[in-house]
């Protein structure tokens, strides 16, 4: 048999041709775009966002005032050791015993001292205290913290009245047991007794001077039980009227501002107990100095021991929407008469009828940013051009857009892009404005605005 030949196939390797992969290319492009976008977003200076909230700004001025009352110093008729029947800064009636003078100091033994410092409260008094506390608890408001001081004064007055009867009986008992001849002095008229003497009891609105405001040499003498006094020296001070004054020194320009504004009544806050009160107000000039005179007709007993009071004049207390000053910008707008505003066909959109070069009028929607009391409408300069002629609806009258006026406002970003909203400023502090709430073209509570309006323009996209 013939020998079979081995047949072999020579396989040549060909270099594979690389094909263009468009999918990978697109992926790379998108990936690079995302990297660039994210980097740019992280590196850009993003505007700060401010949430609009209701608030108030109180404009006040703080002064140290001089108290002037209708008061007199009552001197002791004889010398010796004085003891008081009445509590300090309490009301007394004509003929009520005020103090007793003894030749020698009275001996208050331990039992008398203990009983004199702890007066038993009757069931009626205890019930009244409980009722006062319950009423306060039910009506307490965190925003009115000064009501705590009012409660304190009411409770203090109730306790003083309850203690007064006991103190009078105890002092009478000690005097009787002492065997001494004791002189008792009674009130010559109704009033409020106080046991602090400062030598300024004769001051009136007509005779005070600038030196009375200098507290450098001001001294107060406090009279206490068992104090030895001499005949003719002050025994107590008696305030005989609920009318009282607080005189405050004013700078000349401030005084003239008050006079120009014809301010006749003002609300004040007393620093001592945060109490707010209304008073009559007048400006007085004396010896080249200016003073404000506050006149009160109640609550004098609270400050019967004071000669000087730190007070605040609450000159402006506006409520509205509180926004930072940095958010407010001023923009220019076209102004047209309101009569030229119309609705487009079946649409509820507001706009104007624009007259083209061929004399044909067509409707163009516009955004209105404000309307004035004079019938002017504020329109954006981005939607219309200066020189545009518009036609009054149902008339042949025309108006050429050209007049511009400024509006103050902020950039609202509730929708993710900046929209100008006008603001009506009511008052201001160093950092904030109070603006009117409820304007048709203004802000609402909880709106989000750009905190620094100078760095934003209308229609800018703003990420919250």
Short mmCIF file of C-alpha atoms in Angstrom, two decimals:
data_model
loop_
_atom_site.label_atom_id
_atom_site.label_comp_id
_atom_site.label_asym_id
_atom_site.label_seq_id
_atom_site.Cartn_x
_atom_site.Cartn_y
_atom_site.Cartn_z
CA UNK A 1 0.00 0.00 0.00
CA UNK A 2 1.17 3.35 -0.78
CA UNK A 3 2.26 5.30 2.15
CA UNK A 4 -0.24 8.08 3.07
CA UNK A 5 1.03 11.63 3.13
CA UNK A 6 0.32 13.81 6.12
CA UNK A 7 -1.50 16.87 5.00
CA UNK A 8 -1.05 20.04 7.09
CA UNK A 9 -2.77 23.35 6.92
CA UNK A 10 -0.69 26.47 7.31
CA UNK A 11 -2.69 28.86 9.46
CA UNK A 12 -1.49 32.39 9.34
CA UNK A 13 -2.30 34.76 12.16
CA UNK A 14 -3.75 38.06 11.15
CA UNK A 15 -3.56 41.08 13.34
CA UNK A 16 -7.07 41.76 14.66
CA UNK A 17 -8.50 45.07 13.59
CA UNK A 18 -9.74 47.18 16.55
CA UNK A 19 -13.17 48.62 16.09
CA UNK A 20 -14.29 52.01 17.52
CA UNK A 21 -16.51 51.49 20.62
CA UNK A 22 -18.89 54.41 20.70
CA UNK A 23 -20.48 53.24 23.95
CA UNK A 24 -17.23 53.52 25.84
CA UNK A 25 -16.63 56.91 24.29
CA UNK A 26 -19.99 58.24 25.41
CA UNK A 27 -19.48 56.83 28.89
CA UNK A 28 -16.13 58.58 29.14
CA UNK A 29 -17.62 61.87 28.01
CA UNK A 30 -20.48 61.64 30.52
CA UNK A 31 -18.07 60.60 33.29
CA UNK A 32 -15.78 63.57 32.62
CA UNK A 33 -18.78 65.89 32.49
CA UNK A 34 -20.00 64.63 35.86
CA UNK A 35 -16.57 65.05 37.41
CA UNK A 36 -16.29 68.63 36.10
CA UNK A 37 -19.85 69.51 37.20
CA UNK A 38 -19.45 68.08 40.69
CA UNK A 39 -16.07 69.79 41.12
CA UNK A 40 -17.45 73.11 39.93
CA UNK A 41 -20.45 72.77 42.29
CA UNK A 42 -18.24 71.98 45.25
CA UNK A 43 -15.87 74.86 44.50
CA UNK A 44 -18.44 77.54 43.66
CA UNK A 45 -19.49 80.11 46.22
CA UNK A 46 -23.05 79.01 46.97
CA UNK A 47 -25.41 81.67 48.33
CA UNK A 48 -26.64 81.34 51.91
CA UNK A 49 -30.35 80.75 52.36
CA UNK A 50 -32.51 82.52 54.93
CA UNK A 51 -35.97 81.39 56.01
CA UNK A 52 -38.33 84.31 56.51
CA UNK A 53 -40.07 84.35 59.88
CA UNK A 54 -42.43 86.69 61.67
CA UNK A 55 -40.65 88.86 64.20
CA UNK A 56 -40.35 92.30 65.70
CA UNK A 57 -37.78 94.99 66.28
CA UNK A 58 -37.91 97.22 69.33
CA UNK A 59 -36.18 100.55 69.06
CA UNK A 60 -35.38 101.80 72.50
CA UNK A 61 -33.19 104.25 74.34
CA UNK A 62 -31.80 103.53 77.79
CA UNK A 63 -31.50 106.24 80.42
CA UNK A 64 -30.91 106.61 84.14
CA UNK A 65 -33.78 108.67 85.45
CA UNK A 66 -34.26 110.71 88.62
CA UNK A 67 -37.46 109.94 90.53
CA UNK A 68 -39.43 112.89 91.89
CA UNK A 69 -42.43 112.29 94.17
CA UNK A 70 -44.74 114.19 96.46
CA UNK A 71 -43.02 113.16 99.70
CA UNK A 72 -41.85 114.55 102.99
CA UNK A 73 -39.50 113.57 105.79
CA UNK A 74 -41.21 113.15 109.16
CA UNK A 75 -38.91 113.96 112.08
CA UNK A 76 -38.93 112.28 115.47
CA UNK A 77 -40.66 114.20 118.24
CA UNK A 78 -38.25 112.84 120.87
CA UNK A 79 -34.98 110.95 121.04
CA UNK A 80 -34.41 107.30 121.90
CA UNK A 81 -34.62 103.85 120.35
CA UNK A 82 -37.08 103.56 117.49
CA UNK A 83 -39.20 100.55 116.55
CA UNK A 84 -41.67 100.44 113.68
CA UNK A 85 -45.22 99.17 113.61
CA UNK A 86 -45.43 99.22 109.82
CA UNK A 87 -43.44 97.47 107.13
CA UNK A 88 -41.36 99.58 104.82
CA UNK A 89 -42.99 100.70 101.55
CA UNK A 90 -46.49 99.93 102.80
CA UNK A 91 -49.65 102.00 102.83
CA UNK A 92 -50.85 103.60 106.07
CA UNK A 93 -54.03 105.43 106.94
CA UNK A 94 -54.33 108.67 108.81
CA UNK A 95 -53.95 108.03 112.54
CA UNK A 96 -52.35 104.58 112.16
CA UNK A 97 -49.34 104.01 114.47
CA UNK A 98 -46.04 104.20 112.57
CA UNK A 99 -43.29 103.98 115.19
CA UNK A 100 -42.56 103.94 118.93
CA UNK A 101 -39.69 105.69 120.75
CA UNK A 102 -38.35 104.28 124.01
CA UNK A 103 -35.63 105.65 126.27
CA UNK A 104 -33.89 102.29 126.43
CA UNK A 105 -33.70 99.55 123.84
CA UNK A 106 -36.61 97.14 124.06
CA UNK A 107 -35.87 93.56 125.01
CA UNK A 108 -37.16 91.11 122.42
CA UNK A 109 -36.69 87.68 123.98
CA UNK A 110 -36.21 84.50 121.90
CA UNK A 111 -39.89 83.60 121.83
CA UNK A 112 -40.88 87.07 120.75
CA UNK A 113 -38.21 87.14 118.07
CA UNK A 114 -39.26 83.79 116.74
CA UNK A 115 -42.92 84.68 116.69
CA UNK A 116 -42.24 88.07 115.16
CA UNK A 117 -40.39 86.57 112.22
CA UNK A 118 -42.94 83.85 111.50
CA UNK A 119 -46.48 85.15 111.32
CA UNK A 120 -49.20 82.52 111.16
CA UNK A 121 -51.28 82.84 108.02
CA UNK A 122 -55.03 82.61 108.35
CA UNK A 123 -56.93 80.11 106.15
CA UNK A 124 -58.31 83.03 104.09
CA UNK A 125 -54.81 84.35 103.39
CA UNK A 126 -53.52 80.89 102.50
CA UNK A 127 -56.46 80.32 100.16
CA UNK A 128 -55.82 83.67 98.49
CA UNK A 129 -52.16 82.83 97.90
CA UNK A 130 -53.07 79.46 96.36
CA UNK A 131 -55.61 81.15 94.06
CA UNK A 132 -53.03 83.71 92.92
CA UNK A 133 -50.51 80.97 92.11
CA UNK A 134 -53.06 78.85 90.26
CA UNK A 135 -54.23 81.81 88.16
CA UNK A 136 -50.63 82.68 87.30
CA UNK A 137 -49.82 79.09 86.35
CA UNK A 138 -52.86 78.80 84.05
CA UNK A 139 -52.16 82.07 82.22
CA UNK A 140 -48.35 82.08 82.13
CA UNK A 141 -46.79 82.97 78.79
CA UNK A 142 -43.07 82.41 78.16
CA UNK A 143 -42.94 85.54 76.01
CA UNK A 144 -44.11 87.69 78.94
CA UNK A 145 -41.50 86.94 81.57
CA UNK A 146 -42.14 90.20 83.41
CA UNK A 147 -45.41 88.72 84.71
CA UNK A 148 -43.27 86.82 87.24
CA UNK A 149 -42.27 90.11 88.83
CA UNK A 150 -45.91 91.16 88.95
CA UNK A 151 -46.75 87.92 90.77
CA UNK A 152 -43.86 88.50 93.16
CA UNK A 153 -45.17 91.97 94.05
CA UNK A 154 -48.71 90.68 94.56
CA UNK A 155 -47.55 87.86 96.86
CA UNK A 156 -45.28 90.22 98.75
CA UNK A 157 -48.10 92.68 99.34
CA UNK A 158 -50.40 89.89 100.57
CA UNK A 159 -47.75 88.59 103.01
CA UNK A 160 -46.91 92.10 104.24
CA UNK A 161 -50.54 92.82 104.97
CA UNK A 162 -50.84 89.55 106.88
CA UNK A 163 -47.61 90.22 108.79
CA UNK A 164 -48.46 93.81 109.66
CA UNK A 165 -51.22 92.95 112.13
CA UNK A 166 -49.03 90.42 113.87
CA UNK A 167 -46.08 92.80 114.07
CA UNK A 168 -48.22 95.56 115.59
CA UNK A 169 -49.59 93.19 118.27
CA UNK A 170 -46.11 91.84 119.07
CA UNK A 171 -44.57 95.29 119.42
CA UNK A 172 -47.42 96.38 121.69
CA UNK A 173 -46.83 93.28 123.81
CA UNK A 174 -43.09 93.96 124.14
CA UNK A 175 -43.72 97.59 125.07
CA UNK A 176 -46.19 96.57 127.76
CA UNK A 177 -43.82 94.03 129.27
CA UNK A 178 -40.86 96.46 129.22
CA UNK A 179 -42.40 98.78 131.81
CA UNK A 180 -40.97 101.80 129.97
CA UNK A 181 -42.68 104.99 129.01
CA UNK A 182 -42.92 104.77 125.25
CA UNK A 183 -43.94 107.52 122.84
CA UNK A 184 -46.01 106.37 119.90
CA UNK A 185 -46.24 108.46 116.70
CA UNK A 186 -49.10 108.12 114.22
CA UNK A 187 -49.39 109.00 110.55
CA UNK A 188 -50.52 112.57 109.98
CA UNK A 189 -52.20 111.64 106.68
CA UNK A 190 -52.73 108.76 104.31
CA UNK A 191 -49.68 107.67 102.38
CA UNK A 192 -46.86 105.18 101.93
CA UNK A 193 -44.18 104.91 104.61
CA UNK A 194 -40.58 104.30 103.65
CA UNK A 195 -37.55 103.97 105.89
CA UNK A 196 -34.88 105.27 103.49
CA UNK A 197 -33.76 108.91 103.63
CA UNK A 198 -31.50 110.54 101.03
CA UNK A 199 -32.00 114.27 101.52
CA UNK A 200 -33.72 114.74 98.14
CA UNK A 201 -37.25 114.51 99.47
CA UNK A 202 -37.95 118.17 98.68
CA UNK A 203 -37.20 117.82 94.95
CA UNK A 204 -39.87 118.91 92.49
CA UNK A 205 -40.01 119.16 88.72
CA UNK A 206 -39.54 122.92 89.14
CA UNK A 207 -36.40 122.91 91.31
CA UNK A 208 -34.20 119.93 90.34
CA UNK A 209 -30.74 120.68 88.89
CA UNK A 210 -28.13 118.85 86.82
CA UNK A 211 -26.16 118.13 90.03
CA UNK A 212 -29.01 115.91 91.27
CA UNK A 213 -28.08 113.35 88.59
CA UNK A 214 -24.53 112.98 89.94
CA UNK A 215 -24.49 109.83 92.04
CA UNK A 216 -20.87 110.24 93.17
CA UNK A 217 -21.81 111.77 96.53
CA UNK A 218 -25.27 110.25 96.73
CA UNK A 219 -25.94 108.60 100.10
CA UNK A 220 -28.93 106.80 101.51
CA UNK A 221 -29.67 106.36 105.21
CA UNK A 222 -31.71 103.28 106.06
CA UNK A 223 -33.72 103.43 109.27
CA UNK A 224 -34.19 100.14 111.12
CA UNK A 225 -35.75 98.80 114.31
CA UNK A 226 -33.79 99.40 117.54
CA UNK A 227 -31.81 102.24 115.91
CA UNK A 228 -31.00 105.12 118.29
CA UNK A 229 -32.10 108.49 116.92
CA UNK A 230 -32.16 112.00 118.33
CA UNK A 231 -35.08 114.37 118.63
CA UNK A 232 -35.76 116.20 115.35
CA UNK A 233 -33.90 113.70 113.19
CA UNK A 234 -35.74 111.82 110.39
CA UNK A 235 -37.95 109.00 111.63
CA UNK A 236 -39.50 107.97 108.31
CA UNK A 237 -40.46 109.22 104.87
CA UNK A 238 -44.10 109.63 103.87
CA UNK A 239 -45.19 109.58 100.21
CA UNK A 240 -48.56 111.23 99.85
CA UNK A 241 -49.50 110.91 96.17
CA UNK A 242 -49.65 108.23 93.48
CA UNK A 243 -48.46 110.77 90.93
CA UNK A 244 -44.72 110.60 90.35
CA UNK A 245 -42.14 111.62 87.77
CA UNK A 246 -38.97 110.26 86.24
CA UNK A 247 -36.67 112.92 84.77
CA UNK A 248 -34.09 111.79 82.21
CA UNK A 249 -31.21 113.87 80.78
CA UNK A 250 -31.33 114.26 76.99
CA UNK A 251 -28.86 115.35 74.35
CA UNK A 252 -29.90 118.50 72.54
CA UNK A 253 -30.41 116.79 69.15
CA UNK A 254 -32.47 114.00 70.76
CA UNK A 255 -34.60 116.52 72.63
CA UNK A 256 -35.28 118.46 69.44
CA UNK A 257 -36.25 115.26 67.63
CA UNK A 258 -38.77 114.53 70.38
CA UNK A 259 -40.13 118.06 70.17
CA UNK A 260 -40.38 117.85 66.39
CA UNK A 261 -42.24 114.55 66.53
CA UNK A 262 -44.64 115.99 69.12
CA UNK A 263 -44.24 112.88 71.28
CA UNK A 264 -46.79 113.08 74.10
CA UNK A 265 -47.03 109.49 75.38
CA UNK A 266 -44.40 106.79 75.42
CA UNK A 267 -44.10 103.20 76.58
CA UNK A 268 -41.25 102.52 79.00
CA UNK A 269 -39.64 99.41 80.42
CA UNK A 270 -38.34 99.53 83.99
CA UNK A 271 -35.03 97.68 84.19
CA UNK A 272 -35.50 96.73 87.86
CA UNK A 273 -38.42 94.36 87.26
CA UNK A 274 -38.87 94.44 83.44
CA UNK A 275 -42.30 96.01 83.90
CA UNK A 276 -43.75 97.91 80.93
CA UNK A 277 -45.83 101.01 81.50
CA UNK A 278 -47.19 103.98 79.57
CA UNK A 279 -46.47 107.52 80.67
CA UNK A 280 -47.07 111.08 79.54
CA UNK A 281 -43.92 112.64 78.08
CA UNK A 282 -42.67 116.19 77.74
CA UNK A 283 -39.34 117.91 77.02
CA UNK A 284 -37.96 120.49 79.46
CA UNK A 285 -35.05 122.89 78.97
CA UNK A 286 -33.27 124.28 82.01
CA UNK A 287 -29.95 126.12 82.32
CA UNK A 288 -28.94 125.06 78.83
CA UNK A 289 -29.66 121.38 79.50
CA UNK A 290 -32.49 119.28 78.10
CA UNK A 291 -34.57 116.76 80.02
CA UNK A 292 -37.40 114.38 79.32
CA UNK A 293 -40.14 114.29 81.96
CA UNK A 294 -42.10 111.05 82.30
CA UNK A 295 -45.33 111.37 84.30
CA UNK A 296 -46.93 108.32 85.96
CA UNK A 297 -50.09 107.99 88.01
CA UNK A 298 -49.77 104.40 89.29
CA UNK A 299 -47.34 101.69 90.46
CA UNK A 300 -45.30 104.19 92.49
CA UNK A 301 -45.21 101.90 95.54
CA UNK A 302 -43.02 99.41 93.65
CA UNK A 303 -40.24 101.95 93.45
CA UNK A 304 -40.82 103.84 96.70
CA UNK A 305 -37.28 103.09 97.93
CA UNK A 306 -35.60 104.08 94.66
CA UNK A 307 -34.26 107.50 93.73
CA UNK A 308 -32.73 106.45 90.40
CA UNK A 309 -34.24 104.08 87.85
CA UNK A 310 -32.74 102.58 84.70
CA UNK A 311 -35.47 102.81 82.10
CA UNK A 312 -35.90 102.22 78.38
CA UNK A 313 -38.07 104.35 76.13
CA UNK A 314 -39.71 102.00 73.65
CA UNK A 315 -40.00 104.38 70.72
CA UNK A 316 -40.82 101.83 68.02
CA UNK A 317 -42.14 98.30 68.33
CA UNK A 318 -43.00 97.01 64.85
CA UNK A 319 -44.09 93.48 64.03
CA UNK A 320 -43.92 91.85 60.61
CA UNK A 321 -41.50 89.66 58.64
CA UNK A 322 -37.92 89.82 59.85
CA UNK A 323 -35.23 89.67 57.13
CA UNK A 324 -31.49 90.45 57.14
CA UNK A 325 -30.43 93.78 55.67
CA UNK A 326 -27.92 92.01 53.43
CA UNK A 327 -30.78 90.32 51.54
CA UNK A 328 -32.30 93.61 50.33
CA UNK A 329 -31.32 94.91 46.89
CA UNK A 330 -32.62 97.70 44.67
CA UNK A 331 -33.63 97.00 41.07
CA UNK A 332 -34.88 99.25 38.27
CA UNK A 333 -38.26 98.52 36.62
CA UNK A 334 -40.31 99.95 33.79
CA UNK A 335 -43.36 101.84 35.02
CA UNK A 336 -46.60 102.02 33.01
CA UNK A 337 -50.16 103.11 33.81
CA UNK A 338 -52.34 100.33 35.19
CA UNK A 339 -54.95 100.99 32.48
CA UNK A 340 -52.65 99.32 29.92
CA UNK A 341 -52.68 95.95 31.71
CA UNK A 342 -55.04 93.37 30.20
CA UNK A 343 -55.64 89.61 30.02
CA UNK A 344 -54.65 87.64 26.96
CA UNK A 345 -57.65 86.10 25.21
CA UNK A 346 -58.98 83.14 27.14
CA UNK A 347 -55.88 83.14 29.36
CA UNK A 348 -55.77 84.51 32.88
CA UNK A 349 -52.23 85.76 32.29
CA UNK A 350 -51.71 89.46 32.66
CA UNK A 351 -49.90 91.39 29.98
CA UNK A 352 -49.90 94.28 27.53
CA UNK A 353 -50.86 94.80 23.90
CA UNK A 354 -47.61 95.51 22.01
CA UNK A 355 -47.81 97.53 18.80
CA UNK A 356 -45.38 96.36 16.09
CA UNK A 357 -43.93 98.34 13.18
CA UNK A 358 -46.87 97.41 10.95
CA UNK A 359 -49.36 98.82 13.41
CA UNK A 360 -50.61 95.43 14.57
CA UNK A 361 -51.21 94.91 18.31
CA UNK A 362 -50.41 91.54 19.85
CA UNK A 363 -50.67 90.31 23.43
CA UNK A 364 -47.46 89.79 25.44
CA UNK A 365 -47.55 88.34 28.93
CA UNK A 366 -45.56 90.21 31.57
CA UNK A 367 -44.68 89.69 35.23
CA UNK A 368 -45.93 92.42 37.56
CA UNK A 369 -43.69 93.21 40.53
CA UNK A 370 -45.73 95.94 42.22
CA UNK A 371 -48.59 98.38 41.83
CA UNK A 372 -48.49 101.81 43.43
CA UNK A 373 -51.26 103.87 44.97
CA UNK A 374 -50.91 106.22 41.99
CA UNK A 375 -51.94 103.48 39.57
CA UNK A 376 -48.45 102.68 38.31
CA UNK A 377 -47.42 99.10 37.48
CA UNK A 378 -43.81 97.91 37.77
CA UNK A 379 -42.65 95.57 34.98
CA UNK A 380 -39.38 93.74 34.41
CA UNK A 381 -36.90 95.28 31.98
CA UNK A 382 -36.03 91.78 30.72
CA UNK A 383 -39.45 91.22 29.13
CA UNK A 384 -39.87 94.57 27.37
CA UNK A 385 -37.52 97.02 25.74
CA UNK A 386 -37.30 100.75 26.16
CA UNK A 387 -39.23 102.44 23.38
CA UNK A 388 -41.83 99.69 23.06
CA UNK A 389 -45.26 101.08 22.19
CA UNK A 390 -48.26 99.53 23.90
CA UNK A 391 -51.98 100.06 23.31
CA UNK A 392 -54.64 100.64 25.95
CA UNK A 393 -57.31 97.91 25.82
CA UNK A 394 -60.53 98.95 24.05
CA UNK A 395 -58.93 102.21 23.04
CA UNK A 396 -56.63 103.71 20.45
CA UNK A 397 -54.47 105.37 23.13
CA UNK A 398 -50.82 104.35 23.14
CA UNK A 399 -47.99 104.59 25.64
CA UNK A 400 -44.25 104.41 24.95
CA UNK A 401 -42.37 102.43 27.60
CA UNK A 402 -39.43 104.44 28.84
CA UNK A 403 -39.89 105.59 32.47
CA UNK A 404 -37.97 103.57 35.09
CA UNK A 405 -38.26 103.58 38.86
CA UNK A 406 -36.46 101.59 41.58
CA UNK A 407 -37.93 98.98 43.88
CA UNK A 408 -36.40 97.50 47.01
CA UNK A 409 -36.77 93.77 47.36
CA UNK A 410 -35.21 90.38 47.92
CA UNK A 411 -34.68 87.25 45.85
CA UNK A 412 -37.17 84.49 46.65
CA UNK A 413 -35.92 80.97 45.82
CA UNK A 414 -38.88 78.79 46.76
CA UNK A 415 -38.95 77.37 43.21
CA UNK A 416 -35.19 76.79 42.96
CA UNK A 417 -34.44 79.95 41.02
CA UNK A 418 -34.26 83.60 42.01
CA UNK A 419 -37.47 85.64 41.77
CA UNK A 420 -37.49 89.29 42.81
CA UNK A 421 -40.04 90.14 45.51
CA UNK A 422 -40.53 93.71 46.65
CA UNK A 423 -40.47 94.62 50.34
CA UNK A 424 -42.06 97.47 52.29
CA UNK A 425 -39.74 98.32 55.18
CA UNK A 426 -41.49 99.20 58.45
CA UNK A 427 -38.46 99.64 60.71
CA UNK A 428 -34.88 98.50 61.08
CA UNK A 429 -32.12 97.59 63.51
CA UNK A 430 -28.39 97.29 62.89
CA UNK A 431 -28.74 93.94 61.09
CA UNK A 432 -32.42 93.37 60.28
CA UNK A 433 -35.47 94.92 58.65
CA UNK A 434 -39.07 94.38 59.63
CA UNK A 435 -41.08 94.33 56.38
CA UNK A 436 -44.80 94.33 55.82
CA UNK A 437 -46.53 90.97 55.64
CA UNK A 438 -49.42 90.25 53.28
CA UNK A 439 -48.36 92.35 50.28
CA UNK A 440 -49.69 90.95 47.00
CA UNK A 441 -46.23 91.07 45.45
CA UNK A 442 -44.23 90.63 48.64
CA UNK A 443 -43.03 87.90 50.97
CA UNK A 444 -44.88 85.41 53.13
CA UNK A 445 -43.95 83.68 56.36
CA UNK A 446 -41.53 80.73 55.82
CA UNK A 447 -40.42 81.90 52.37
CA UNK A 448 -36.80 81.15 51.50
CA UNK A 449 -34.69 84.06 50.29
CA UNK A 450 -31.04 84.65 49.41
CA UNK A 451 -29.25 86.05 52.44
CA UNK A 452 -26.81 88.12 50.37
CA UNK A 453 -28.90 89.54 47.55
CA UNK A 454 -26.03 91.42 45.90
CA UNK A 455 -24.51 88.18 44.59
CA UNK A 456 -27.64 86.96 42.76
CA UNK A 457 -29.61 88.01 39.68
CA UNK A 458 -33.16 87.26 38.58
CA UNK A 459 -33.71 83.72 37.25
CA UNK A 460 -30.40 82.44 38.66
CA UNK A 461 -30.70 78.76 39.66
CA UNK A 462 -30.12 78.43 43.38
CA UNK A 463 -29.80 75.04 45.06
CA UNK A 464 -31.25 74.98 48.58
#
